Amino acid sequence: MTTHTECPLCHDDGATVLFRNAFLRVIDAQEADYPAFTRVILNRHAQEMTDLNQTERSGLMSAVYLVEALQRRHFQPDKINLAQLGNMVPHVHWHIIARFADDKHFPNPIWGMPRETANTPDGGHATACARRNAQIRQHLPAYHQDITQSFTALFDEVAGTVPEQTRFEQTLQRITDR
Ligand SMILES: [Zn+2]
């Protein structure tokens, strides 16, 4: 495995690990303003998606879409943002972020300008954000447990570390059919 001596994702988990196998790990990003923010991180060091082989690319995206499906199931967000930036840490990792029309930055990316609050001098938007995040936090334990269970179902030891497409579709179907 290539390990870049200065790459933090080659040395640290990145935050709280919800699932890990030889191929990837899924973590709770622990962002204060965005409690429903999960990352899927490739374990080995690779800078771009085209550094992965086809099986790895497909398996990694299956993992990202599984998190997306679980966020829809548990939080019913207005939108889900998928982002793969890596400008600060050029080691392949995906951000999966449940977004709400009343969150801090909507409709901007969470790394962009905060929402214009000039029309709510009473702090109404901040109150709405706080209420929203309190609701999300109530559902976080069940969401995190579901990530661990669904990924354990997706990646079994027999099938190897990268999920077969049919197995992924079956796992996704079980989530969306509930
Ligand atoms: Zn790395």
PDB file of C-alpha atoms and ligand atoms in Angstrom:
ATOM      1  CA  MET A   1       0.000   0.000   0.000  1.00  0.00           C
ATOM      2  CA  THR A   2       1.280   3.428  -0.882  1.00  0.00           C
ATOM      3  CA  THR A   3       1.457   5.613   2.170  1.00  0.00           C
ATOM      4  CA  HIS A   4       2.206   9.266   1.772  1.00  0.00           C
ATOM      5  CA  THR A   5       4.083  10.367   4.812  1.00  0.00           C
ATOM      6  CA  GLU A   6       2.276  13.687   5.038  1.00  0.00           C
ATOM      7  CA  CYS A   7      -1.231  12.449   4.138  1.00  0.00           C
ATOM      8  CA  PRO A   8      -3.509  12.616   7.200  1.00  0.00           C
ATOM      9  CA  LEU A   9      -5.970  10.080   5.779  1.00  0.00           C
ATOM     10  CA  CYS A  10      -3.165   7.529   5.480  1.00  0.00           C
ATOM     11  CA  HIS A  11      -2.422   7.950   9.185  1.00  0.00           C
ATOM     12  CA  ASP A  12      -5.700   8.801  10.909  1.00  0.00           C
ATOM     13  CA  ASP A  13      -9.228   7.449  10.628  1.00  0.00           C
ATOM     14  CA  GLY A  14     -10.483  10.997  10.014  1.00  0.00           C
ATOM     15  CA  ALA A  15     -13.174  10.913  12.737  1.00  0.00           C
ATOM     16  CA  THR A  16     -15.475   8.315  14.319  1.00  0.00           C
ATOM     17  CA  VAL A  17     -15.441   5.076  12.318  1.00  0.00           C
ATOM     18  CA  LEU A  18     -18.891   3.564  11.666  1.00  0.00           C
ATOM     19  CA  PHE A  19     -17.661   0.756   9.415  1.00  0.00           C
ATOM     20  CA  ARG A  20     -14.301  -0.389   8.171  1.00  0.00           C
ATOM     21  CA  ASN A  21     -12.945  -3.200   6.045  1.00  0.00           C
ATOM     22  CA  ALA A  22      -9.773  -3.657   4.036  1.00  0.00           C
ATOM     23  CA  PHE A  23     -11.077  -1.504   1.178  1.00  0.00           C
ATOM     24  CA  LEU A  24     -12.719   1.516   2.763  1.00  0.00           C
ATOM     25  CA  ARG A  25     -14.028   3.110   5.912  1.00  0.00           C
ATOM     26  CA  VAL A  26     -17.197   5.068   6.636  1.00  0.00           C
ATOM     27  CA  ILE A  27     -16.963   7.818   9.230  1.00  0.00           C
ATOM     28  CA  ASP A  28     -19.146  10.331  11.004  1.00  0.00           C
ATOM     29  CA  ALA A  29     -17.616  13.643   9.912  1.00  0.00           C
ATOM     30  CA  GLN A  30     -18.524  15.298  13.246  1.00  0.00           C
ATOM     31  CA  GLU A  31     -19.305  18.695  11.764  1.00  0.00           C
ATOM     32  CA  ALA A  32     -21.155  20.821  14.300  1.00  0.00           C
ATOM     33  CA  ASP A  33     -23.428  22.583  11.788  1.00  0.00           C
ATOM     34  CA  TYR A  34     -24.074  19.400   9.794  1.00  0.00           C
ATOM     35  CA  PRO A  35     -24.706  16.392  12.026  1.00  0.00           C
ATOM     36  CA  ALA A  36     -25.909  14.272   9.068  1.00  0.00           C
ATOM     37  CA  PHE A  37     -22.533  14.419   7.340  1.00  0.00           C
ATOM     38  CA  THR A  38     -20.806  11.136   6.532  1.00  0.00           C
ATOM     39  CA  ARG A  39     -17.589  10.393   4.681  1.00  0.00           C
ATOM     40  CA  VAL A  40     -16.556   7.350   2.674  1.00  0.00           C
ATOM     41  CA  ILE A  41     -12.774   7.100   2.567  1.00  0.00           C
ATOM     42  CA  LEU A  42     -10.707   4.778   0.400  1.00  0.00           C
ATOM     43  CA  ASN A  43      -8.152   3.146   2.683  1.00  0.00           C
ATOM     44  CA  ARG A  44      -5.273   3.022   0.225  1.00  0.00           C
ATOM     45  CA  HIS A  45      -3.697   6.236  -0.936  1.00  0.00           C
ATOM     46  CA  ALA A  46      -4.955   7.343  -4.353  1.00  0.00           C
ATOM     47  CA  GLN A  47      -5.375  10.924  -5.499  1.00  0.00           C
ATOM     48  CA  GLU A  48      -8.049  10.692  -8.185  1.00  0.00           C
ATOM     49  CA  MET A  49     -10.918   8.354  -9.040  1.00  0.00           C
ATOM     50  CA  THR A  50      -9.085   7.403 -12.246  1.00  0.00           C
ATOM     51  CA  ASP A  51      -6.233   6.026 -10.112  1.00  0.00           C
ATOM     52  CA  LEU A  52      -8.668   3.259  -9.092  1.00  0.00           C
ATOM     53  CA  ASN A  53      -9.414   0.223 -11.192  1.00  0.00           C
ATOM     54  CA  GLN A  54     -12.959  -0.330 -12.453  1.00  0.00           C
ATOM     55  CA  THR A  55     -13.888  -2.711  -9.638  1.00  0.00           C
ATOM     56  CA  GLU A  56     -12.656  -0.290  -6.999  1.00  0.00           C
ATOM     57  CA  ARG A  57     -14.431   2.674  -8.599  1.00  0.00           C
ATOM     58  CA  SER A  58     -17.685   0.777  -8.798  1.00  0.00           C
ATOM     59  CA  GLY A  59     -17.366  -0.527  -5.248  1.00  0.00           C
ATOM     60  CA  LEU A  60     -16.537   2.883  -3.828  1.00  0.00           C
ATOM     61  CA  MET A  61     -19.496   4.536  -5.566  1.00  0.00           C
ATOM     62  CA  SER A  62     -21.794   1.750  -4.339  1.00  0.00           C
ATOM     63  CA  ALA A  63     -20.713   2.648  -0.823  1.00  0.00           C
ATOM     64  CA  VAL A  64     -21.426   6.350  -1.460  1.00  0.00           C
ATOM     65  CA  TYR A  65     -24.895   5.580  -2.843  1.00  0.00           C
ATOM     66  CA  LEU A  66     -25.666   3.309   0.088  1.00  0.00           C
ATOM     67  CA  VAL A  67     -24.970   6.195   2.484  1.00  0.00           C
ATOM     68  CA  GLU A  68     -27.143   8.441   0.306  1.00  0.00           C
ATOM     69  CA  ALA A  69     -30.021   5.956   0.530  1.00  0.00           C
ATOM     70  CA  LEU A  70     -29.636   5.714   4.309  1.00  0.00           C
ATOM     71  CA  GLN A  71     -29.665   9.500   4.689  1.00  0.00           C
ATOM     72  CA  ARG A  72     -32.861   9.710   2.644  1.00  0.00           C
ATOM     73  CA  ARG A  73     -34.392   6.983   4.764  1.00  0.00           C
ATOM     74  CA  HIS A  74     -33.492   8.475   8.140  1.00  0.00           C
ATOM     75  CA  PHE A  75     -33.592  12.251   7.550  1.00  0.00           C
ATOM     76  CA  GLN A  76     -35.803  12.958   4.497  1.00  0.00           C
ATOM     77  CA  PRO A  77     -33.510  15.836   3.450  1.00  0.00           C
ATOM     78  CA  ASP A  78     -34.411  18.423   0.820  1.00  0.00           C
ATOM     79  CA  LYS A  79     -31.254  17.437  -1.077  1.00  0.00           C
ATOM     80  CA  ILE A  80     -28.199  15.292  -0.652  1.00  0.00           C
ATOM     81  CA  ASN A  81     -24.830  16.703  -1.658  1.00  0.00           C
ATOM     82  CA  LEU A  82     -22.102  14.358  -2.862  1.00  0.00           C
ATOM     83  CA  ALA A  83     -18.672  15.941  -3.066  1.00  0.00           C
ATOM     84  CA  GLN A  84     -15.185  14.703  -3.843  1.00  0.00           C
ATOM     85  CA  LEU A  85     -12.830  17.665  -3.522  1.00  0.00           C
ATOM     86  CA  GLY A  86      -9.513  16.736  -1.969  1.00  0.00           C
ATOM     87  CA  ASN A  87      -7.887  20.123  -2.502  1.00  0.00           C
ATOM     88  CA  MET A  88      -6.676  20.126   1.083  1.00  0.00           C
ATOM     89  CA  VAL A  89      -6.197  16.366   1.433  1.00  0.00           C
ATOM     90  CA  PRO A  90      -5.586  14.759  -1.991  1.00  0.00           C
ATOM     91  CA  HIS A  91      -6.575  11.234  -0.928  1.00  0.00           C
ATOM     92  CA  VAL A  92      -9.828   9.920  -2.443  1.00  0.00           C
ATOM     93  CA  HIS A  93     -12.729  10.491  -0.053  1.00  0.00           C
ATOM     94  CA  TRP A  94     -16.396  11.307  -0.612  1.00  0.00           C
ATOM     95  CA  HIS A  95     -18.560  13.655   1.417  1.00  0.00           C
ATOM     96  CA  ILE A  96     -22.239  12.719   1.736  1.00  0.00           C
ATOM     97  CA  ILE A  97     -24.191  15.566   3.300  1.00  0.00           C
ATOM     98  CA  ALA A  98     -27.940  15.749   3.980  1.00  0.00           C
ATOM     99  CA  ARG A  99     -29.062  19.288   3.147  1.00  0.00           C
ATOM    100  CA  PHE A 100     -32.129  21.194   4.251  1.00  0.00           C
ATOM    101  CA  ALA A 101     -33.630  24.398   2.893  1.00  0.00           C
ATOM    102  CA  ASP A 102     -33.229  25.947   6.354  1.00  0.00           C
ATOM    103  CA  ASP A 103     -29.634  24.863   6.988  1.00  0.00           C
ATOM    104  CA  LYS A 104     -26.752  27.281   7.507  1.00  0.00           C
ATOM    105  CA  HIS A 105     -25.554  27.592   3.908  1.00  0.00           C
ATOM    106  CA  PHE A 106     -28.473  26.459   1.715  1.00  0.00           C
ATOM    107  CA  PRO A 107     -28.587  26.745  -1.276  1.00  0.00           C
ATOM    108  CA  ASN A 108     -24.801  27.199  -1.297  1.00  0.00           C
ATOM    109  CA  PRO A 109     -22.325  24.379  -0.728  1.00  0.00           C
ATOM    110  CA  ILE A 110     -21.540  23.960   2.971  1.00  0.00           C
ATOM    111  CA  TRP A 111     -18.050  25.305   2.263  1.00  0.00           C
ATOM    112  CA  GLY A 112     -19.471  28.407   0.562  1.00  0.00           C
ATOM    113  CA  MET A 113     -21.034  31.601   1.829  1.00  0.00           C
ATOM    114  CA  PRO A 114     -23.540  31.209   4.657  1.00  0.00           C
ATOM    115  CA  ARG A 115     -27.138  31.929   3.776  1.00  0.00           C
ATOM    116  CA  GLU A 116     -28.111  35.600   3.661  1.00  0.00           C
ATOM    117  CA  THR A 117     -29.604  36.439   7.043  1.00  0.00           C
ATOM    118  CA  ALA A 118     -30.228  40.152   6.490  1.00  0.00           C
ATOM    119  CA  ASN A 119     -33.979  39.571   6.436  1.00  0.00           C
ATOM    120  CA  THR A 120     -34.049  37.818   9.781  1.00  0.00           C
ATOM    121  CA  PRO A 121     -32.499  40.266  12.271  1.00  0.00           C
ATOM    122  CA  ASP A 122     -34.206  38.381  15.104  1.00  0.00           C
ATOM    123  CA  GLY A 123     -31.966  35.403  14.463  1.00  0.00           C
ATOM    124  CA  GLY A 124     -34.887  33.375  13.156  1.00  0.00           C
ATOM    125  CA  HIS A 125     -32.726  31.424  10.778  1.00  0.00           C
ATOM    126  CA  ALA A 126     -30.228  30.482  13.469  1.00  0.00           C
ATOM    127  CA  THR A 127     -33.127  29.241  15.585  1.00  0.00           C
ATOM    128  CA  ALA A 128     -34.464  27.177  12.689  1.00  0.00           C
ATOM    129  CA  CYS A 129     -30.993  25.676  12.130  1.00  0.00           C
ATOM    130  CA  ALA A 130     -30.651  24.772  15.779  1.00  0.00           C
ATOM    131  CA  ARG A 131     -34.109  23.171  15.822  1.00  0.00           C
ATOM    132  CA  ARG A 132     -33.348  21.217  12.656  1.00  0.00           C
ATOM    133  CA  ASN A 133     -30.022  19.962  13.982  1.00  0.00           C
ATOM    134  CA  ALA A 134     -31.616  18.908  17.272  1.00  0.00           C
ATOM    135  CA  GLN A 135     -34.115  16.821  15.266  1.00  0.00           C
ATOM    136  CA  ILE A 136     -31.312  15.270  13.216  1.00  0.00           C
ATOM    137  CA  ARG A 137     -29.315  14.401  16.331  1.00  0.00           C
ATOM    138  CA  GLN A 138     -32.283  12.463  17.698  1.00  0.00           C
ATOM    139  CA  HIS A 139     -32.103  10.202  14.648  1.00  0.00           C
ATOM    140  CA  LEU A 140     -28.304   9.929  14.524  1.00  0.00           C
ATOM    141  CA  PRO A 141     -27.891   6.803  16.683  1.00  0.00           C
ATOM    142  CA  ALA A 142     -30.353   4.822  14.520  1.00  0.00           C
ATOM    143  CA  TYR A 143     -28.736   6.166  11.337  1.00  0.00           C
ATOM    144  CA  HIS A 144     -25.247   5.244  12.477  1.00  0.00           C
ATOM    145  CA  GLN A 145     -26.390   1.797  13.553  1.00  0.00           C
ATOM    146  CA  ASP A 146     -28.027   1.312  10.156  1.00  0.00           C
ATOM    147  CA  ILE A 147     -24.787   2.287   8.384  1.00  0.00           C
ATOM    148  CA  THR A 148     -22.877  -0.333  10.316  1.00  0.00           C
ATOM    149  CA  GLN A 149     -25.524  -3.006   9.696  1.00  0.00           C
ATOM    150  CA  SER A 150     -26.052  -2.199   6.011  1.00  0.00           C
ATOM    151  CA  PHE A 151     -22.340  -2.086   5.230  1.00  0.00           C
ATOM    152  CA  THR A 152     -21.774  -5.319   7.089  1.00  0.00           C
ATOM    153  CA  ALA A 153     -24.517  -6.843   4.917  1.00  0.00           C
ATOM    154  CA  LEU A 154     -23.006  -5.343   1.770  1.00  0.00           C
ATOM    155  CA  PHE A 155     -19.433  -6.430   2.340  1.00  0.00           C
ATOM    156  CA  ASP A 156     -19.114  -9.965   3.537  1.00  0.00           C
ATOM    157  CA  GLU A 157     -15.890 -11.817   4.068  1.00  0.00           C
ATOM    158  CA  VAL A 158     -16.718 -14.453   1.471  1.00  0.00           C
ATOM    159  CA  ALA A 159     -17.455 -11.998  -1.318  1.00  0.00           C
ATOM    160  CA  GLY A 160     -14.255 -10.064  -0.710  1.00  0.00           C
ATOM    161  CA  THR A 161     -13.720  -6.433   0.081  1.00  0.00           C
ATOM    162  CA  VAL A 162     -15.485  -4.920  -2.924  1.00  0.00           C
ATOM    163  CA  PRO A 163     -19.245  -5.511  -3.198  1.00  0.00           C
ATOM    164  CA  GLU A 164     -20.739  -7.348  -6.128  1.00  0.00           C
ATOM    165  CA  GLN A 165     -23.232  -5.242  -8.046  1.00  0.00           C
ATOM    166  CA  THR A 166     -26.172  -7.580  -7.418  1.00  0.00           C
ATOM    167  CA  ARG A 167     -25.460  -7.585  -3.710  1.00  0.00           C
ATOM    168  CA  PHE A 168     -25.363  -3.804  -3.692  1.00  0.00           C
ATOM    169  CA  GLU A 169     -28.700  -3.577  -5.534  1.00  0.00           C
ATOM    170  CA  GLN A 170     -30.267  -6.001  -3.054  1.00  0.00           C
ATOM    171  CA  THR A 171     -29.007  -4.010  -0.075  1.00  0.00           C
ATOM    172  CA  LEU A 172     -30.213  -0.744  -1.623  1.00  0.00           C
ATOM    173  CA  GLN A 173     -33.621  -2.280  -2.322  1.00  0.00           C
ATOM    174  CA  ARG A 174     -33.976  -3.374   1.298  1.00  0.00           C
ATOM    175  CA  ILE A 175     -33.335   0.201   2.465  1.00  0.00           C
ATOM    176  CA  THR A 176     -35.696   1.892   0.014  1.00  0.00           C
ATOM    177  CA  ASP A 177     -38.497  -0.663   0.493  1.00  0.00           C
ATOM    178  CA  ARG A 178     -38.782  -0.228   4.243  1.00  0.00           C
TER     179      ARG A 178
HETATM  180 ZN    ZN B   1      -3.341   9.188   1.774  1.00  0.00          ZN
END
